[in-house]
């Protein structure tokens, strides 16, 4: 894998460090039109790859040289996973444990937000789930409404609705793990695991809104992600 890497530099007129990495030529056509979610410190920043983009450029949002190196390393690791995923030529099969581990990352991303922000909710739009700031008095009702909608989707088990609701979240986490696509059976398992995890995260946030901050034992059910994957191979019929 060959690509040009430009170490973080100071942009003229700014004291912040910037990162730049050339998009490898062999994946550029696959990267075009995608949105990357790049980790910068404790936040995630969206970067849309336009048809004319030949590199990923982003502010590291720090002036500290030590922190710059830490953030640079995380960005490099993320992008290496993305390029690896885009080079993938066949679907990947994940185990049920791996699917649950990925769902656990989604669970923690939402359930742990209560400790990092004053208030947060999400709402469903034609573009998918989006953040929506709400008044503190509305938190309980908002999380309850979201949970009710997720319960309805989970109960119907409609594959099309699961895909429309959670497909982009699944793709985002798979890409971050260096996985371009999964087989049909794995996709179904992931969607069901994600709807359950997101529903449990919203229930946890609803309890927080009611003043209950007891540890959530369900958070322990998610295994650690282990990146062992296998490509789909033709199999003999099983009787």
mmCIF file of C-alpha atoms in Angstrom:
data_model
loop_
_atom_site.group_PDB
_atom_site.id
_atom_site.type_symbol
_atom_site.label_atom_id
_atom_site.label_comp_id
_atom_site.label_asym_id
_atom_site.label_seq_id
_atom_site.Cartn_x
_atom_site.Cartn_y
_atom_site.Cartn_z
ATOM 1 C CA UNK A 1 0.000 0.000 0.000
ATOM 2 C CA UNK A 2 1.534 3.268 -1.127
ATOM 3 C CA UNK A 3 0.306 6.685 -0.154
ATOM 4 C CA UNK A 4 1.800 10.030 0.631
ATOM 5 C CA UNK A 5 1.549 11.134 4.218
ATOM 6 C CA UNK A 6 2.040 14.755 5.187
ATOM 7 C CA UNK A 7 2.798 15.187 8.857
ATOM 8 C CA UNK A 8 0.691 17.691 10.789
ATOM 9 C CA UNK A 9 1.621 21.254 9.929
ATOM 10 C CA UNK A 10 0.437 24.666 11.001
ATOM 11 C CA UNK A 11 -1.891 26.255 8.503
ATOM 12 C CA UNK A 12 -1.053 29.852 7.665
ATOM 13 C CA UNK A 13 -2.965 32.164 9.966
ATOM 14 C CA UNK A 14 -3.800 29.362 12.416
ATOM 15 C CA UNK A 15 -1.942 27.915 15.393
ATOM 16 C CA UNK A 16 -3.774 24.581 15.134
ATOM 17 C CA UNK A 17 -2.114 21.480 13.704
ATOM 18 C CA UNK A 18 -3.565 20.073 10.497
ATOM 19 C CA UNK A 19 -3.407 16.552 9.144
ATOM 20 C CA UNK A 20 -3.226 15.593 5.488
ATOM 21 C CA UNK A 21 -3.034 12.176 3.862
ATOM 22 C CA UNK A 22 -3.319 11.456 0.160
ATOM 23 C CA UNK A 23 -6.128 9.085 -0.802
ATOM 24 C CA UNK A 24 -4.542 5.987 -2.365
ATOM 25 C CA UNK A 25 -5.136 5.933 -6.117
ATOM 26 C CA UNK A 26 -6.535 2.397 -6.108
ATOM 27 C CA UNK A 27 -9.375 3.257 -3.709
ATOM 28 C CA UNK A 28 -10.160 6.824 -4.759
ATOM 29 C CA UNK A 29 -13.136 5.850 -6.919
ATOM 30 C CA UNK A 30 -14.582 3.812 -4.050
ATOM 31 C CA UNK A 31 -13.991 6.617 -1.541
ATOM 32 C CA UNK A 32 -15.764 9.265 -3.629
ATOM 33 C CA UNK A 33 -19.146 10.154 -2.196
ATOM 34 C CA UNK A 34 -18.490 8.524 1.166
ATOM 35 C CA UNK A 35 -18.593 10.278 4.506
ATOM 36 C CA UNK A 36 -15.795 9.437 6.923
ATOM 37 C CA UNK A 37 -16.177 9.812 10.681
ATOM 38 C CA UNK A 38 -12.673 10.622 11.838
ATOM 39 C CA UNK A 39 -11.796 10.488 15.562
ATOM 40 C CA UNK A 40 -10.241 13.739 16.799
ATOM 41 C CA UNK A 41 -9.635 13.723 20.539
ATOM 42 C CA UNK A 42 -12.875 12.733 22.250
ATOM 43 C CA UNK A 43 -15.004 13.811 19.295
ATOM 44 C CA UNK A 44 -15.775 12.509 15.828
ATOM 45 C CA UNK A 45 -15.686 14.764 12.787
ATOM 46 C CA UNK A 46 -17.426 14.139 9.491
ATOM 47 C CA UNK A 47 -15.418 14.470 6.293
ATOM 48 C CA UNK A 48 -17.219 14.055 2.967
ATOM 49 C CA UNK A 49 -15.043 12.841 0.102
ATOM 50 C CA UNK A 50 -15.879 14.859 -3.008
ATOM 51 C CA UNK A 51 -15.199 13.654 -6.581
ATOM 52 C CA UNK A 52 -12.308 16.107 -6.837
ATOM 53 C CA UNK A 53 -10.679 15.269 -3.492
ATOM 54 C CA UNK A 54 -7.232 13.713 -3.693
ATOM 55 C CA UNK A 55 -6.432 13.852 0.013
ATOM 56 C CA UNK A 56 -8.024 13.879 3.445
ATOM 57 C CA UNK A 57 -7.343 17.163 5.219
ATOM 58 C CA UNK A 58 -8.581 17.913 8.706
ATOM 59 C CA UNK A 59 -7.707 20.063 11.699
ATOM 60 C CA UNK A 60 -6.410 18.117 14.677
ATOM 61 C CA UNK A 61 -7.873 20.841 16.903
ATOM 62 C CA UNK A 62 -4.899 21.098 19.210
ATOM 63 C CA UNK A 63 -1.800 23.224 19.580
ATOM 64 C CA UNK A 64 0.015 20.817 21.895
ATOM 65 C CA UNK A 65 2.804 18.844 20.120
ATOM 66 C CA UNK A 66 2.340 15.733 22.282
ATOM 67 C CA UNK A 67 -1.421 15.655 21.815
ATOM 68 C CA UNK A 68 -0.894 16.278 18.098
ATOM 69 C CA UNK A 69 1.070 13.017 17.802
ATOM 70 C CA UNK A 70 -1.583 11.092 19.731
ATOM 71 C CA UNK A 71 -4.398 12.398 17.546
ATOM 72 C CA UNK A 72 -2.390 11.878 14.382
ATOM 73 C CA UNK A 73 -1.839 8.218 15.268
ATOM 74 C CA UNK A 74 -5.585 7.651 15.753
ATOM 75 C CA UNK A 75 -6.420 9.328 12.447
ATOM 76 C CA UNK A 76 -3.814 7.233 10.613
ATOM 77 C CA UNK A 77 -5.154 4.015 12.164
ATOM 78 C CA UNK A 78 -8.716 4.943 11.215
ATOM 79 C CA UNK A 79 -7.828 5.796 7.617
ATOM 80 C CA UNK A 80 -5.770 2.637 7.199
ATOM 81 C CA UNK A 81 -8.868 0.677 8.204
ATOM 82 C CA UNK A 82 -11.003 2.608 5.709
ATOM 83 C CA UNK A 83 -8.581 1.999 2.818
ATOM 84 C CA UNK A 84 -8.422 -1.686 3.765
ATOM 85 C CA UNK A 85 -12.212 -1.900 3.754
ATOM 86 C CA UNK A 86 -12.462 -0.247 0.342
ATOM 87 C CA UNK A 87 -9.977 -2.766 -1.076
ATOM 88 C CA UNK A 88 -12.093 -5.662 0.152
ATOM 89 C CA UNK A 89 -13.324 -7.609 -2.858
ATOM 90 C CA UNK A 90 -15.660 -10.086 -1.139
ATOM 91 C CA UNK A 91 -18.188 -9.931 1.710
ATOM 92 C CA UNK A 92 -17.058 -10.825 5.205
ATOM 93 C CA UNK A 93 -18.790 -13.216 7.585
ATOM 94 C CA UNK A 94 -18.876 -12.171 11.227
ATOM 95 C CA UNK A 95 -19.673 -14.392 14.175
ATOM 96 C CA UNK A 96 -22.605 -13.611 16.436
ATOM 97 C CA UNK A 97 -20.123 -12.527 19.121
ATOM 98 C CA UNK A 98 -18.477 -10.083 16.720
ATOM 99 C CA UNK A 99 -21.853 -8.639 15.721
ATOM 100 C CA UNK A 100 -22.745 -8.209 19.397
ATOM 101 C CA UNK A 101 -19.370 -6.577 20.090
ATOM 102 C CA UNK A 102 -20.024 -4.012 17.354
ATOM 103 C CA UNK A 103 -23.474 -3.370 18.781
ATOM 104 C CA UNK A 104 -21.778 -2.805 22.132
ATOM 105 C CA UNK A 105 -19.810 0.064 20.653
ATOM 106 C CA UNK A 106 -23.061 1.648 19.543
ATOM 107 C CA UNK A 107 -24.546 1.062 22.999
ATOM 108 C CA UNK A 108 -21.631 2.734 24.788
ATOM 109 C CA UNK A 109 -21.599 5.646 22.345
ATOM 110 C CA UNK A 110 -25.150 6.553 23.385
ATOM 111 C CA UNK A 111 -25.451 5.243 26.938
ATOM 112 C CA UNK A 112 -22.262 6.992 28.065
ATOM 113 C CA UNK A 113 -23.203 10.372 26.629
ATOM 114 C CA UNK A 114 -24.997 11.345 29.825
ATOM 115 C CA UNK A 115 -21.633 11.782 31.540
ATOM 116 C CA UNK A 116 -20.252 14.010 28.786
ATOM 117 C CA UNK A 117 -23.053 16.457 28.088
ATOM 118 C CA UNK A 118 -25.853 18.357 29.712
ATOM 119 C CA UNK A 119 -28.679 17.007 27.593
ATOM 120 C CA UNK A 120 -29.086 15.215 24.292
ATOM 121 C CA UNK A 121 -31.764 13.467 22.308
ATOM 122 C CA UNK A 122 -32.021 12.063 18.826
ATOM 123 C CA UNK A 123 -34.856 12.272 16.366
ATOM 124 C CA UNK A 124 -35.728 10.390 13.197
ATOM 125 C CA UNK A 125 -35.530 12.331 9.932
ATOM 126 C CA UNK A 126 -35.546 11.247 6.267
ATOM 127 C CA UNK A 127 -31.749 11.396 6.523
ATOM 128 C CA UNK A 128 -31.689 9.027 9.518
ATOM 129 C CA UNK A 129 -31.131 9.582 13.243
ATOM 130 C CA UNK A 130 -29.764 13.033 14.108
ATOM 131 C CA UNK A 131 -28.818 14.776 17.339
ATOM 132 C CA UNK A 132 -31.458 17.127 18.712
ATOM 133 C CA UNK A 133 -30.894 19.351 21.704
ATOM 134 C CA UNK A 134 -33.893 19.498 24.027
ATOM 135 C CA UNK A 135 -34.885 21.239 27.204
ATOM 136 C CA UNK A 136 -33.900 19.277 30.329
ATOM 137 C CA UNK A 137 -37.537 18.974 31.326
ATOM 138 C CA UNK A 138 -38.256 17.183 28.050
ATOM 139 C CA UNK A 139 -35.450 14.613 28.332
ATOM 140 C CA UNK A 140 -37.528 11.903 29.963
ATOM 141 C CA UNK A 141 -40.336 12.198 27.423
ATOM 142 C CA UNK A 142 -37.912 12.396 24.504
ATOM 143 C CA UNK A 143 -35.976 9.272 25.402
ATOM 144 C CA UNK A 144 -39.226 7.485 26.177
ATOM 145 C CA UNK A 145 -40.595 8.360 22.728
ATOM 146 C CA UNK A 146 -37.414 7.176 21.027
ATOM 147 C CA UNK A 147 -37.517 3.919 22.975
ATOM 148 C CA UNK A 148 -41.154 3.370 21.976
ATOM 149 C CA UNK A 149 -40.289 3.837 18.299
ATOM 150 C CA UNK A 150 -37.336 1.473 18.549
ATOM 151 C CA UNK A 151 -39.529 -1.111 20.283
ATOM 152 C CA UNK A 152 -42.062 -0.865 17.455
ATOM 153 C CA UNK A 153 -39.364 -1.359 14.813
ATOM 154 C CA UNK A 154 -37.846 -4.281 16.725
ATOM 155 C CA UNK A 155 -41.233 -5.962 17.218
ATOM 156 C CA UNK A 156 -42.144 -5.804 13.534
ATOM 157 C CA UNK A 157 -38.726 -7.211 12.558
ATOM 158 C CA UNK A 158 -39.168 -5.628 9.135
ATOM 159 C CA UNK A 159 -35.858 -5.997 7.304
ATOM 160 C CA UNK A 160 -36.469 -2.941 5.131
ATOM 161 C CA UNK A 161 -37.309 -0.717 8.090
ATOM 162 C CA UNK A 162 -34.342 -2.008 10.093
ATOM 163 C CA UNK A 163 -32.090 -1.206 7.142
ATOM 164 C CA UNK A 164 -33.566 2.263 6.677
ATOM 165 C CA UNK A 165 -33.227 3.045 10.385
ATOM 166 C CA UNK A 166 -29.843 1.548 11.175
ATOM 167 C CA UNK A 167 -28.121 0.769 7.889
ATOM 168 C CA UNK A 168 -25.899 3.855 7.922
ATOM 169 C CA UNK A 169 -24.853 3.214 11.527
ATOM 170 C CA UNK A 170 -23.914 -0.364 10.639
ATOM 171 C CA UNK A 171 -21.899 0.785 7.621
ATOM 172 C CA UNK A 172 -20.133 3.441 9.684
ATOM 173 C CA UNK A 173 -18.947 0.997 12.335
ATOM 174 C CA UNK A 174 -17.984 -1.651 9.790
ATOM 175 C CA UNK A 175 -15.882 0.859 7.864
ATOM 176 C CA UNK A 176 -14.142 1.928 11.053
ATOM 177 C CA UNK A 177 -13.191 -1.726 11.595
ATOM 178 C CA UNK A 178 -11.770 -2.043 8.082
ATOM 179 C CA UNK A 179 -14.752 -4.028 6.754
ATOM 180 C CA UNK A 180 -16.275 -2.996 3.457
ATOM 181 C CA UNK A 181 -19.271 -5.334 3.374
ATOM 182 C CA UNK A 182 -20.715 -8.395 5.067
ATOM 183 C CA UNK A 183 -22.775 -11.296 3.786
ATOM 184 C CA UNK A 184 -26.573 -11.246 3.877
ATOM 185 C CA UNK A 185 -26.906 -13.372 7.012
ATOM 186 C CA UNK A 186 -24.368 -11.277 8.917
ATOM 187 C CA UNK A 187 -26.152 -8.094 7.849
ATOM 188 C CA UNK A 188 -29.411 -9.366 9.326
ATOM 189 C CA UNK A 189 -27.708 -10.315 12.589
ATOM 190 C CA UNK A 190 -26.028 -6.901 12.815
ATOM 191 C CA UNK A 191 -29.263 -4.996 12.254
ATOM 192 C CA UNK A 192 -31.056 -6.941 14.999
ATOM 193 C CA UNK A 193 -28.114 -6.565 17.371
ATOM 194 C CA UNK A 194 -27.987 -2.813 16.700
ATOM 195 C CA UNK A 195 -31.695 -2.214 17.242
ATOM 196 C CA UNK A 196 -31.527 -4.051 20.567
ATOM 197 C CA UNK A 197 -28.398 -2.176 21.671
ATOM 198 C CA UNK A 198 -29.782 1.235 20.718
ATOM 199 C CA UNK A 199 -33.076 0.465 22.448
ATOM 200 C CA UNK A 200 -31.243 -0.505 25.642
ATOM 201 C CA UNK A 201 -29.091 2.633 25.436
ATOM 202 C CA UNK A 202 -32.186 4.830 25.165
ATOM 203 C CA UNK A 203 -33.800 3.019 28.111
ATOM 204 C CA UNK A 204 -30.638 3.689 30.100
ATOM 205 C CA UNK A 205 -30.753 7.377 29.204
ATOM 206 C CA UNK A 206 -34.441 7.521 30.119
ATOM 207 C CA UNK A 207 -33.595 6.168 33.580
ATOM 208 C CA UNK A 208 -30.876 8.816 33.869
ATOM 209 C CA UNK A 209 -33.439 11.496 33.021
ATOM 210 C CA UNK A 210 -35.602 10.186 35.864
ATOM 211 C CA UNK A 211 -32.670 10.542 38.270
ATOM 212 C CA UNK A 212 -31.553 6.897 38.270
ATOM 213 C CA UNK A 213 -27.792 6.696 37.631
ATOM 214 C CA UNK A 214 -27.251 3.158 38.900
ATOM 215 C CA UNK A 215 -24.759 1.102 36.851
ATOM 216 C CA UNK A 216 -26.410 -0.669 33.956
ATOM 217 C CA UNK A 217 -25.717 -4.438 34.191
ATOM 218 C CA UNK A 218 -26.691 -4.873 30.546
ATOM 219 C CA UNK A 219 -23.553 -3.025 29.494
ATOM 220 C CA UNK A 220 -21.578 -6.087 30.594
ATOM 221 C CA UNK A 221 -23.252 -8.367 28.065
ATOM 222 C CA UNK A 222 -21.236 -7.014 25.136
ATOM 223 C CA UNK A 223 -18.000 -8.901 24.410
ATOM 224 C CA UNK A 224 -14.765 -7.265 23.365
ATOM 225 C CA UNK A 225 -14.338 -6.774 19.629
ATOM 226 C CA UNK A 226 -11.899 -9.263 18.139
ATOM 227 C CA UNK A 227 -11.086 -8.504 14.493
ATOM 228 C CA UNK A 228 -10.914 -12.084 13.288
ATOM 229 C CA UNK A 229 -12.923 -12.277 10.091
ATOM 230 C CA UNK A 230 -13.335 -14.769 7.284
ATOM 231 C CA UNK A 231 -14.326 -14.249 3.668
ATOM 232 C CA UNK A 232 -17.293 -16.105 2.276
ATOM 233 C CA UNK A 233 -16.290 -19.382 0.657
ATOM 234 C CA UNK A 234 -18.507 -21.843 -1.247
ATOM 235 C CA UNK A 235 -19.779 -24.496 1.111
ATOM 236 C CA UNK A 236 -21.100 -27.980 0.554
ATOM 237 C CA UNK A 237 -24.760 -28.576 1.392
ATOM 238 C CA UNK A 238 -25.295 -29.522 5.012
ATOM 239 C CA UNK A 239 -27.804 -32.203 5.921
#
